[in-house]
PDB file of C-alpha atoms and ligand atoms in Angstrom:
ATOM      1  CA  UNK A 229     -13.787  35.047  10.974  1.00  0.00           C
ATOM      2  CA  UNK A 230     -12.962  33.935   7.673  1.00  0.00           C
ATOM      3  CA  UNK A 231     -14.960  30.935   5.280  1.00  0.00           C
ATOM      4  CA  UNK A 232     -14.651  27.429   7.120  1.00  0.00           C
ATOM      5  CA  UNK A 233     -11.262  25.512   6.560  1.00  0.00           C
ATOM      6  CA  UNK A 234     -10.623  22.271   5.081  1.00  0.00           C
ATOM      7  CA  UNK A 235      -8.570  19.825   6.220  1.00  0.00           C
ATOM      8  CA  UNK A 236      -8.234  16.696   4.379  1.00  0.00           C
ATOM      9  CA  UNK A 237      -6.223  13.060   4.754  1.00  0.00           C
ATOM     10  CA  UNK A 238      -5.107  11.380   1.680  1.00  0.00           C
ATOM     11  CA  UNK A 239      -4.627   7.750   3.162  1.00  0.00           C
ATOM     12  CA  UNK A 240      -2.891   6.728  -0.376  1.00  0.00           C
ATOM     13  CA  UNK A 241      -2.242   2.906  -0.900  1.00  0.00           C
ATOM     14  CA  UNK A 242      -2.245   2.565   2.742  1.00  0.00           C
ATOM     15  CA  UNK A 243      -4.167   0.538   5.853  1.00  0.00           C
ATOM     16  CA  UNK A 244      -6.725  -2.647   5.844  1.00  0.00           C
ATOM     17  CA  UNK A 245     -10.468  -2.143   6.574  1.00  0.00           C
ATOM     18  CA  UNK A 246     -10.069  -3.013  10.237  1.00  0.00           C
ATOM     19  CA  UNK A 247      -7.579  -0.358  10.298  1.00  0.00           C
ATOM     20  CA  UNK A 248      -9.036   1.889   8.134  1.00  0.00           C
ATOM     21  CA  UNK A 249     -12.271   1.552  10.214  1.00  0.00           C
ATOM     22  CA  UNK A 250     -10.046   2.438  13.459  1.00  0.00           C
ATOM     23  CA  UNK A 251      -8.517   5.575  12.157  1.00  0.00           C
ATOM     24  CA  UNK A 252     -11.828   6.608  10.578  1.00  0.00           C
ATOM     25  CA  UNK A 253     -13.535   6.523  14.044  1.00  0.00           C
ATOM     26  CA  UNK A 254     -10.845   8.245  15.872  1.00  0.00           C
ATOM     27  CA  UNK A 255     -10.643  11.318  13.164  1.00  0.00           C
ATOM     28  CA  UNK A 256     -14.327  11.215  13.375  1.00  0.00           C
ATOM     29  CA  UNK A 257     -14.660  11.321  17.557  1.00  0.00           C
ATOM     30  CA  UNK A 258     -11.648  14.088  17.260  1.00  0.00           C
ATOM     31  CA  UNK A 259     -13.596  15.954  14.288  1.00  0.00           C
ATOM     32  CA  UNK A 260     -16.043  16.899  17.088  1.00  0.00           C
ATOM     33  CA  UNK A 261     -13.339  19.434  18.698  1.00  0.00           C
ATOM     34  CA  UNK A 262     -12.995  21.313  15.813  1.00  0.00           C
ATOM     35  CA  UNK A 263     -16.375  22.607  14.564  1.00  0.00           C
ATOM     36  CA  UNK A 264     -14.684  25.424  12.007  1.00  0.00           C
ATOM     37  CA  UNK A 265     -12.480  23.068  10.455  1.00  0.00           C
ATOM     38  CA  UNK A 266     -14.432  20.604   7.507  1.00  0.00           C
ATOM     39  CA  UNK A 267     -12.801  17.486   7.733  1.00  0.00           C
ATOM     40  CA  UNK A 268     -12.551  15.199   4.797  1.00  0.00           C
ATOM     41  CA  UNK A 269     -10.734  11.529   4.292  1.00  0.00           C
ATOM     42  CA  UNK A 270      -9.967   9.964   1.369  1.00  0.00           C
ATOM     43  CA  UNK A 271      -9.252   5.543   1.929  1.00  0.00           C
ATOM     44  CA  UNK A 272      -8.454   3.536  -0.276  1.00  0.00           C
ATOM     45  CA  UNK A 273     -11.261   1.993  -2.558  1.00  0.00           C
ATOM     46  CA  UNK A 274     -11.094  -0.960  -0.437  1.00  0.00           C
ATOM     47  CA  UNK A 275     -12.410   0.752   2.595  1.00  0.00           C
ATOM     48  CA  UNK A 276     -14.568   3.335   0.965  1.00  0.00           C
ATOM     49  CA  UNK A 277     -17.861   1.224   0.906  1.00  0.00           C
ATOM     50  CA  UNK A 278     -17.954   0.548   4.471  1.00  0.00           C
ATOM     51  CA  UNK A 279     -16.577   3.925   6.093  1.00  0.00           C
ATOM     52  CA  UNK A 280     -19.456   5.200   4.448  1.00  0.00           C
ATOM     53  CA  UNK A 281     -21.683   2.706   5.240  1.00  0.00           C
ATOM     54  CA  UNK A 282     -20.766   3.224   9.252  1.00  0.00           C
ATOM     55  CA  UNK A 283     -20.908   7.526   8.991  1.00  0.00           C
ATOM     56  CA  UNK A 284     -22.971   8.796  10.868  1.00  0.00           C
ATOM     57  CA  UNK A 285     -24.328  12.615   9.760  1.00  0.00           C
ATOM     58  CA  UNK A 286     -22.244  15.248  10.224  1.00  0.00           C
ATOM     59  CA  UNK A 287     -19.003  13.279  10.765  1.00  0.00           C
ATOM     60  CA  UNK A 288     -16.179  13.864   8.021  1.00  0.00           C
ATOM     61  CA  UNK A 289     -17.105  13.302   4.728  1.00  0.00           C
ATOM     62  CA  UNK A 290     -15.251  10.820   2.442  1.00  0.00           C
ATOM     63  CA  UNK A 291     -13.312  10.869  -1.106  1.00  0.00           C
ATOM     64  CA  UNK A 292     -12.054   8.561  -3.614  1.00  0.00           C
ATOM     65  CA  UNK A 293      -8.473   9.166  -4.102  1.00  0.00           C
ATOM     66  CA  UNK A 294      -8.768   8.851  -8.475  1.00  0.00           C
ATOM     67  CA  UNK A 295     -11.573   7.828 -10.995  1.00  0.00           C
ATOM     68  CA  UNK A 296     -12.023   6.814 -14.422  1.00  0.00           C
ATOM     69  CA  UNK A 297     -13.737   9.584 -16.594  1.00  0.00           C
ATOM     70  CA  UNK A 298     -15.954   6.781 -18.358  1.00  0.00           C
ATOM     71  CA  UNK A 299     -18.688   5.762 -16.352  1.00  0.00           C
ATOM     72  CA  UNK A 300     -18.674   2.440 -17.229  1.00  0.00           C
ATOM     73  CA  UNK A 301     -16.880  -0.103 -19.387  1.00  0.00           C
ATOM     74  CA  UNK A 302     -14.433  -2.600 -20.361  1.00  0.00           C
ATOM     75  CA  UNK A 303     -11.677  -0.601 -18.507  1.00  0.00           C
ATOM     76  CA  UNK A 304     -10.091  -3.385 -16.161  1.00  0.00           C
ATOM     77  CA  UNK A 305      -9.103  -2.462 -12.477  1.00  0.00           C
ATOM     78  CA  UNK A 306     -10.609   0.632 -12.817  1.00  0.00           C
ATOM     79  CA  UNK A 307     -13.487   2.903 -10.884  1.00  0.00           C
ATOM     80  CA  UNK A 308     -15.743   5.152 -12.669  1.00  0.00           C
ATOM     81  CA  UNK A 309     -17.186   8.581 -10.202  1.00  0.00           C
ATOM     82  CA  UNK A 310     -20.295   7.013 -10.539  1.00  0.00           C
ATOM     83  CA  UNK A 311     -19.568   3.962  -8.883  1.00  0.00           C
ATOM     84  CA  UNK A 312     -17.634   5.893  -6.285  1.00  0.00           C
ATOM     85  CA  UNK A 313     -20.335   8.260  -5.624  1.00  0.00           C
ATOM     86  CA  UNK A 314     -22.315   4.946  -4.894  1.00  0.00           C
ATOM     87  CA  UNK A 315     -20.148   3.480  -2.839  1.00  0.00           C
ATOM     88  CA  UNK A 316     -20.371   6.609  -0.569  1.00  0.00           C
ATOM     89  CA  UNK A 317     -17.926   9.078  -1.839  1.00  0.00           C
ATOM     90  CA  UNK A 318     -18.353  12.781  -2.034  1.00  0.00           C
ATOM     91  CA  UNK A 319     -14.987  14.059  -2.979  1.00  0.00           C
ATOM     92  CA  UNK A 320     -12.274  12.961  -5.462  1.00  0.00           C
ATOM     93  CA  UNK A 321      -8.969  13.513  -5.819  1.00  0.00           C
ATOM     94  CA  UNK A 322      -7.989  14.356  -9.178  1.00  0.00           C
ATOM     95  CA  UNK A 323      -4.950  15.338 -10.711  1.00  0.00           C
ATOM     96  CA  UNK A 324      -2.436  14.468  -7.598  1.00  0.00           C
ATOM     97  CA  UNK A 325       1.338  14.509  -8.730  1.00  0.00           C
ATOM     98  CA  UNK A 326       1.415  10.623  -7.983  1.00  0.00           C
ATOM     99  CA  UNK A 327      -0.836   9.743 -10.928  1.00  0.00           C
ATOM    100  CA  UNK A 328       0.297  12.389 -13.240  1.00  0.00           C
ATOM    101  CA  UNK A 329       4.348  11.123 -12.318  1.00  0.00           C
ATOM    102  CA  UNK A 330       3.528   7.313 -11.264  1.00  0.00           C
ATOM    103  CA  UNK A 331       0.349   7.181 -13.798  1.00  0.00           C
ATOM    104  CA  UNK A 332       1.329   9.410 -16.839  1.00  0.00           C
ATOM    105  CA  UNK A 333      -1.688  11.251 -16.394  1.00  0.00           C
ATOM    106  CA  UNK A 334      -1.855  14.948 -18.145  1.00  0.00           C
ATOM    107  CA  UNK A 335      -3.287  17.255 -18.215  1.00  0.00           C
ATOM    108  CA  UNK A 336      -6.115  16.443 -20.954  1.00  0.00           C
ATOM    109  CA  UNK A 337      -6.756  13.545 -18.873  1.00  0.00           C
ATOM    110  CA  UNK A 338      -7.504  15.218 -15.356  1.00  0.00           C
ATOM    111  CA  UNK A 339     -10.017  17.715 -17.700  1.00  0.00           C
ATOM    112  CA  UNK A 340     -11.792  14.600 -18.446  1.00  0.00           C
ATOM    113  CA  UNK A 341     -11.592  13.274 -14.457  1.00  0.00           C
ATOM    114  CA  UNK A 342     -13.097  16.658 -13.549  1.00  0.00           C
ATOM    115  CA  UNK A 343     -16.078  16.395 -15.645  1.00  0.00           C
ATOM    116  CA  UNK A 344     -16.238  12.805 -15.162  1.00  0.00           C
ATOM    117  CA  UNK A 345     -16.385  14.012 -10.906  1.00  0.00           C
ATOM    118  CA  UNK A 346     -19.641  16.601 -11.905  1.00  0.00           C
ATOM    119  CA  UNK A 347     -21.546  14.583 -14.154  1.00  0.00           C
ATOM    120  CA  UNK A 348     -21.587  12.166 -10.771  1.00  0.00           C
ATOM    121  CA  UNK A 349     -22.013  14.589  -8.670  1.00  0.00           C
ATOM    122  CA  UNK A 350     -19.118  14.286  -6.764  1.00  0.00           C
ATOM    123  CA  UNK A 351     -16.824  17.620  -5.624  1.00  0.00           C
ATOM    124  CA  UNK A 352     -12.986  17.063  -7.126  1.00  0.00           C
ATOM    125  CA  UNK A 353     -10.110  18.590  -5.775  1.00  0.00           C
ATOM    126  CA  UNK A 354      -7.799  19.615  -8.416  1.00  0.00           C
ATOM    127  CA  UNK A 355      -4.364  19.296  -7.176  1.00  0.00           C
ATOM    128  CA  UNK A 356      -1.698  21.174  -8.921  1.00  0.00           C
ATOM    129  CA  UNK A 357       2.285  21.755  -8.511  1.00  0.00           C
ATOM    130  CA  UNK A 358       5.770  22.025  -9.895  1.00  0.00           C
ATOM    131  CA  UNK A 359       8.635  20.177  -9.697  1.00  0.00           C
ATOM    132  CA  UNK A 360      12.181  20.719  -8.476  1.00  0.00           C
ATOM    133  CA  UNK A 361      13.219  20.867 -11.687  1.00  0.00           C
ATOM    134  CA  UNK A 362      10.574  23.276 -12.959  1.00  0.00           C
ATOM    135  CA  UNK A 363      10.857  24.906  -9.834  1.00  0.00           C
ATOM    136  CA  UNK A 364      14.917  25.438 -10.136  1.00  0.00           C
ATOM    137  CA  UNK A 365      14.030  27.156 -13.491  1.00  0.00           C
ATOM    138  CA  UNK A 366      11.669  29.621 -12.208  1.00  0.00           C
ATOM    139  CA  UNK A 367       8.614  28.019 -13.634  1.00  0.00           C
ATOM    140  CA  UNK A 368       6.200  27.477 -10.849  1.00  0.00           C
ATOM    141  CA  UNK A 369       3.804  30.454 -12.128  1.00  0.00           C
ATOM    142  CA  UNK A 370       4.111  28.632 -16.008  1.00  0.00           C
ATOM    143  CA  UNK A 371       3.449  25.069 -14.573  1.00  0.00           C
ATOM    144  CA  UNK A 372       0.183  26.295 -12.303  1.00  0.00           C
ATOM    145  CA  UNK A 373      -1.077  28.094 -15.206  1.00  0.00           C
ATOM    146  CA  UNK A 374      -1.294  25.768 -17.502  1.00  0.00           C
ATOM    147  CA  UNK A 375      -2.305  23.148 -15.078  1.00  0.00           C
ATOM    148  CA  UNK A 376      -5.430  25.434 -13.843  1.00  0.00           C
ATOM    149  CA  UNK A 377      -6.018  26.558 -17.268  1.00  0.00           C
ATOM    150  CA  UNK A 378      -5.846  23.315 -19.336  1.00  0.00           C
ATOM    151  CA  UNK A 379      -7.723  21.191 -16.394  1.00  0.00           C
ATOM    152  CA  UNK A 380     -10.755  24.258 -16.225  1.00  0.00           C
ATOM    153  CA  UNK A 381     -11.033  24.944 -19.699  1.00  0.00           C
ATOM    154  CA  UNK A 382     -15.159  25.082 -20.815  1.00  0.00           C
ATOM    155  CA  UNK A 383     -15.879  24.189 -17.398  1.00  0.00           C
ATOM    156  CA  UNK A 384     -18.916  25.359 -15.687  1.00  0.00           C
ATOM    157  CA  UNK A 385     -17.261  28.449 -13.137  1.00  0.00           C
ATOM    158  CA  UNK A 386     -20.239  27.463 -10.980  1.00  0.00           C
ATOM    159  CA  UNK A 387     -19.438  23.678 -10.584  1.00  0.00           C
ATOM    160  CA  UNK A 388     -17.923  22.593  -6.881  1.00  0.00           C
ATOM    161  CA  UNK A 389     -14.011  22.851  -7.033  1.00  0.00           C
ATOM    162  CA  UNK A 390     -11.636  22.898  -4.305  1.00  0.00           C
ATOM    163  CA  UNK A 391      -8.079  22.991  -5.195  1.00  0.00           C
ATOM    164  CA  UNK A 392      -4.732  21.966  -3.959  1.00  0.00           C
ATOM    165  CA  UNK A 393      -1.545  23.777  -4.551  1.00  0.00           C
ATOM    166  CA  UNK A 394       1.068  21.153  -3.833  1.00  0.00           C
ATOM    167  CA  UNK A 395       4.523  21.233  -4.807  1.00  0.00           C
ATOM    168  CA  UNK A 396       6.118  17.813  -6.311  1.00  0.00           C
ATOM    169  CA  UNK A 397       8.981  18.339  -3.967  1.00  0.00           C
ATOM    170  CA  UNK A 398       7.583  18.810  -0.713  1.00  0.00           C
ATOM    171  CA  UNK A 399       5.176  15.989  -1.289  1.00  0.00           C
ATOM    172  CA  UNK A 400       6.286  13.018   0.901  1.00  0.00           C
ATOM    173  CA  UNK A 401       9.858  14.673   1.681  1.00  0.00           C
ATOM    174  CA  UNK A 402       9.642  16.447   4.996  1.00  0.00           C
ATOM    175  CA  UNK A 403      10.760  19.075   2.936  1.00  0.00           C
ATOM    176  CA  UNK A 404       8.127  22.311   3.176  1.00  0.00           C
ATOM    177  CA  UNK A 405       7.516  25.436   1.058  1.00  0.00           C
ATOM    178  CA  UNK A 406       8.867  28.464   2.304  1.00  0.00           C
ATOM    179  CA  UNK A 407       5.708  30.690   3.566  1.00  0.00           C
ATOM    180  CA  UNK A 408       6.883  32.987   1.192  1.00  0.00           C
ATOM    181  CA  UNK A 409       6.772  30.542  -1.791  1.00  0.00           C
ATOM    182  CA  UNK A 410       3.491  29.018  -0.490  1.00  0.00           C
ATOM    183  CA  UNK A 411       1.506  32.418  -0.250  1.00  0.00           C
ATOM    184  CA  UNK A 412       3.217  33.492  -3.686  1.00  0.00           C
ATOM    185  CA  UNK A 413       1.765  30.266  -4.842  1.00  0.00           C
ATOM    186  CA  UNK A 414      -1.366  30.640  -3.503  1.00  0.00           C
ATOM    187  CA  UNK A 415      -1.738  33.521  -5.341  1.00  0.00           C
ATOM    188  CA  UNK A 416      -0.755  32.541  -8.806  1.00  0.00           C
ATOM    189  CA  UNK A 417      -3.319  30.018  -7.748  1.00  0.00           C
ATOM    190  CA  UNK A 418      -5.718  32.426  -7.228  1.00  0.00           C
ATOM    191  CA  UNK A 419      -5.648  33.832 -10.019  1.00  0.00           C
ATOM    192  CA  UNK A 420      -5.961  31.519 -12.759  1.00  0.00           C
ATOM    193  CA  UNK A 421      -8.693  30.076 -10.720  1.00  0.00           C
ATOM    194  CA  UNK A 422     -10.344  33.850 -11.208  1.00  0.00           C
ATOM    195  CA  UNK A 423      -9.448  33.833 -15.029  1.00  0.00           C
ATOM    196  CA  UNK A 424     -11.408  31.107 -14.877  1.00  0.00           C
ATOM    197  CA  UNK A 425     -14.492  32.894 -13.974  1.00  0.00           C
ATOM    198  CA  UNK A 426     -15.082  31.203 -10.101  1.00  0.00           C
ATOM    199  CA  UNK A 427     -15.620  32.906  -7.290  1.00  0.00           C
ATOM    200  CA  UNK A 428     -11.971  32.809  -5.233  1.00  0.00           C
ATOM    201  CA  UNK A 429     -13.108  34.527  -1.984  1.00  0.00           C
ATOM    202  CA  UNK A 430     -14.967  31.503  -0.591  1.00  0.00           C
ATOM    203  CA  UNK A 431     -16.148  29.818  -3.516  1.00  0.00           C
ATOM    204  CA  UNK A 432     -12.913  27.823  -4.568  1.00  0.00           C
ATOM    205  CA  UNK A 433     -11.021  26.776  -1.383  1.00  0.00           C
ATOM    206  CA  UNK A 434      -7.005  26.669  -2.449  1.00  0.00           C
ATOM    207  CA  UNK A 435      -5.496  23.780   0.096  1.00  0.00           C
ATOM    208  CA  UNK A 436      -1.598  23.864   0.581  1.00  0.00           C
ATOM    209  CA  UNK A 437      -0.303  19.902   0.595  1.00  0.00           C
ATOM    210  CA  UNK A 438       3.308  18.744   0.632  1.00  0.00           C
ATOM    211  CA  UNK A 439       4.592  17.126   4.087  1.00  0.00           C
ATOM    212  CA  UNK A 440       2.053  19.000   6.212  1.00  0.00           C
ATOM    213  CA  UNK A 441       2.575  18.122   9.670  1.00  0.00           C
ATOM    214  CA  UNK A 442       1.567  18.999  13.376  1.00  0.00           C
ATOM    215  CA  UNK A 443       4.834  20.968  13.602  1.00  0.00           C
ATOM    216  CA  UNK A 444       4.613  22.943  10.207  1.00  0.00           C
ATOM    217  CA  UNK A 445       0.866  23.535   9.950  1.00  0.00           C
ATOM    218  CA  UNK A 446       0.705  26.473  12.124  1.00  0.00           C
ATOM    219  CA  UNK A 447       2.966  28.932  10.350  1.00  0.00           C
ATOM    220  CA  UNK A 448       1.173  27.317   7.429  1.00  0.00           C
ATOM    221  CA  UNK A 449      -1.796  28.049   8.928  1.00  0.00           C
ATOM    222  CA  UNK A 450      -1.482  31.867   9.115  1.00  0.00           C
ATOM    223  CA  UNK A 451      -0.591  32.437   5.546  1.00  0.00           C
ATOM    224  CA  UNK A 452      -3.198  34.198   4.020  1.00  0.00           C
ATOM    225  CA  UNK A 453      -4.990  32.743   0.824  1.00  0.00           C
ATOM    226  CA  UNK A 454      -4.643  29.310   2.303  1.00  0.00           C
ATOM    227  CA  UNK A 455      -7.802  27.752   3.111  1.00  0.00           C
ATOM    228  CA  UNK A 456      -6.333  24.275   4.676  1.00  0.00           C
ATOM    229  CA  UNK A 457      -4.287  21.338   3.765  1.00  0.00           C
ATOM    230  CA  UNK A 458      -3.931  18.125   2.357  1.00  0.00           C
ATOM    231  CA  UNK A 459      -1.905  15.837   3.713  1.00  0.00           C
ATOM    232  CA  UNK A 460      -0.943  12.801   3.570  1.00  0.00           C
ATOM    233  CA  UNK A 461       1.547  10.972   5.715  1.00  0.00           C
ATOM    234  CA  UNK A 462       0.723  12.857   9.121  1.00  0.00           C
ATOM    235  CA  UNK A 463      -2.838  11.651   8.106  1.00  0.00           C
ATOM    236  CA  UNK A 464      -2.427   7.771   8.991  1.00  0.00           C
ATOM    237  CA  UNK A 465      -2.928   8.651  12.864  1.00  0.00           C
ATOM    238  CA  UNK A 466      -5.850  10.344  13.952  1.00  0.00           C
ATOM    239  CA  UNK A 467      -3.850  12.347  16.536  1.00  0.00           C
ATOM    240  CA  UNK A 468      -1.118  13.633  13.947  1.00  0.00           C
ATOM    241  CA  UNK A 469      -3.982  14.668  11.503  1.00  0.00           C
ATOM    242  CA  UNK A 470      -6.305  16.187  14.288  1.00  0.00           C
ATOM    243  CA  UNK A 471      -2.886  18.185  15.942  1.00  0.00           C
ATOM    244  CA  UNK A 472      -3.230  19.904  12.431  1.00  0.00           C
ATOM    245  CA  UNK A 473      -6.573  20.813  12.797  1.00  0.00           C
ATOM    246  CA  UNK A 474      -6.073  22.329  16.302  1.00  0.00           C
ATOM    247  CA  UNK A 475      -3.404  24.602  14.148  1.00  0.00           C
ATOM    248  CA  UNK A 476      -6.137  25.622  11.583  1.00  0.00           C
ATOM    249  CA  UNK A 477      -8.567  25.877  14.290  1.00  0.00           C
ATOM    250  CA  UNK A 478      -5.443  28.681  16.586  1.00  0.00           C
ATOM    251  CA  UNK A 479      -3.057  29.459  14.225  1.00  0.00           C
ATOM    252  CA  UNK A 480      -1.520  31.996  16.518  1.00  0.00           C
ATOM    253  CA  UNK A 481       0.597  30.093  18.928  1.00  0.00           C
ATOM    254  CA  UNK A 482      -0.798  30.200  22.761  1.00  0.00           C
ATOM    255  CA  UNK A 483      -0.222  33.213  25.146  1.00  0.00           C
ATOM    256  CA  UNK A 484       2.068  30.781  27.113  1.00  0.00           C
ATOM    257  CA  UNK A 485       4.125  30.054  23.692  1.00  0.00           C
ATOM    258  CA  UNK A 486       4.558  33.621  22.746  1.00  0.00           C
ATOM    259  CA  UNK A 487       7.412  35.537  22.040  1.00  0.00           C
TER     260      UNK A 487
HETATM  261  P1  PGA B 675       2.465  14.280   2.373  1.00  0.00           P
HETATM  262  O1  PGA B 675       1.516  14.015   1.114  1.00  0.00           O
HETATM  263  O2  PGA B 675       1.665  15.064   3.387  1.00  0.00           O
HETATM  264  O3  PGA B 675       2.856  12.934   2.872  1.00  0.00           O
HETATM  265  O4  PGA B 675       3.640  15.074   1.880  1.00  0.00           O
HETATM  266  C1  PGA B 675       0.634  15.002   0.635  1.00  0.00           C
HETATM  267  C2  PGA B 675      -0.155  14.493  -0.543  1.00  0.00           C
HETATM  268  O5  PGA B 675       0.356  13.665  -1.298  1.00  0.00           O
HETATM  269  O6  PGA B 675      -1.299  14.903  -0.761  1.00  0.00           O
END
């Protein structure tokens, strides 16, 4: 079939360490069903340390959900991708619509996050989207543009990207893209990420996020151009977030549910 699919869990500002621990353990006993799917969790700094700490080899990897693009410094309250990369993490998140809305981040900044994530070592996932507003006015293929182009620009094609098409207003609303707008999307996506000069087919997974859940990953699922998901509420349980790899893993419904 096609490249492996990611599936990733953005825990946000959410769950203490015994918790944390918990959920980690269940996602990582589940992970085991799904052998095509590459499972990926991103905790909250608090828990980072010792999820990675108690992985054991081949279960899902971990993230850090932001960075500072310093790698050290008098910059209070803050984690550089070095430390994070220390503390166990593989992935970061950079560029997710909560920072750049909640965190006036822009897009100069997540440039700077993304080098700051390969000069550590660490894979980012550059997550991209447009607003209702922007969306309204016909803008979506504008917004990901520039956010692809400004974020990439004098990057190294050949660093480890994997990026994440979600849309502002789908993100934590129950409200999902059309799987007409997502695979147009995707697309667009696409190809800024080939202006670029990466390798789309394979070599820069595009993730759909934006209230991804058990019920809407499978017609998700079968769009094509969509290499997984990140989500975030349907995350928290390890049987909500494992349901959606089961859809990655059959996106056609069962013989049973047919027709
Ligand atoms: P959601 O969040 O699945 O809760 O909509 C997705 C995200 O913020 O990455």
């Amino acid at each position: 079939m096609t490249a492996r699919r990611y599936l990733a869990g953005n825990w946000k500002m959410n769950l203490g360490l015994p918790e944390a621990r918990a959920l980690y353990r269940g996602v990582a006993d589940g992970a085991k069903g799904y052998p095509a799917t590459r499972i990926l969790v991103f905790p909250p700094f608090t828990a980072l340390a010792a999820l990675a700490e108690a992985r054991r080899e081949g279960e899902p990897a971990i993230g850090a959900q932001n960075c500072h693009f310093e790698t050290n410094g008098a910059f209070t309250g803050e984690v550089s991708a070095e430390q994070a990369k220390d503390a166990g993490a593989e992935f970061v998140l950079v560029g997710h619509s909560e920072r750049r809305r909640l965190f006036c981040e822009n897009d100069l900044l997540t440039r700077q996050k993304l080098s700051a994530a390969w000069r550590a070592g660490l894979t980012p996932v550059l997550c991209v989207g447009e607003t209702m507003v922007e969306r309204s006015r016909r803008e979506t293929r504008d917004i990901l543009a520039r956010q692809i182009q400004r974020a990439l620009e004098g990057a190294n094609p050949r660093a480890p990207l994997l990026v994440a098409y979600e849309p502002v207003w789908a993100i934590g609303t129950g409200v999902v893209a059309t799987s007409d707008e997502v695979a147009k999307a995707h697309g667009w996506v696409r190809e800024e990420v080939a202006a670029a000069g990466r390798d789309v087919e394979g070599g820069t997974p595009v993730l759909y996020g934006g209230s991804v859940d058990p019920k809407t990953a499978r017609p998700l699922a079968r769009i094509a151009g969509v290499d997984g998901f990140l989500v975030g509420g349907a995350s928290l349980e390890a049987a909500s977030f494992l349901a959606i790899a089961e859809a990655l893993e059959t996106p056609e419904p069962r013989a049973s549910a047919a027709n």
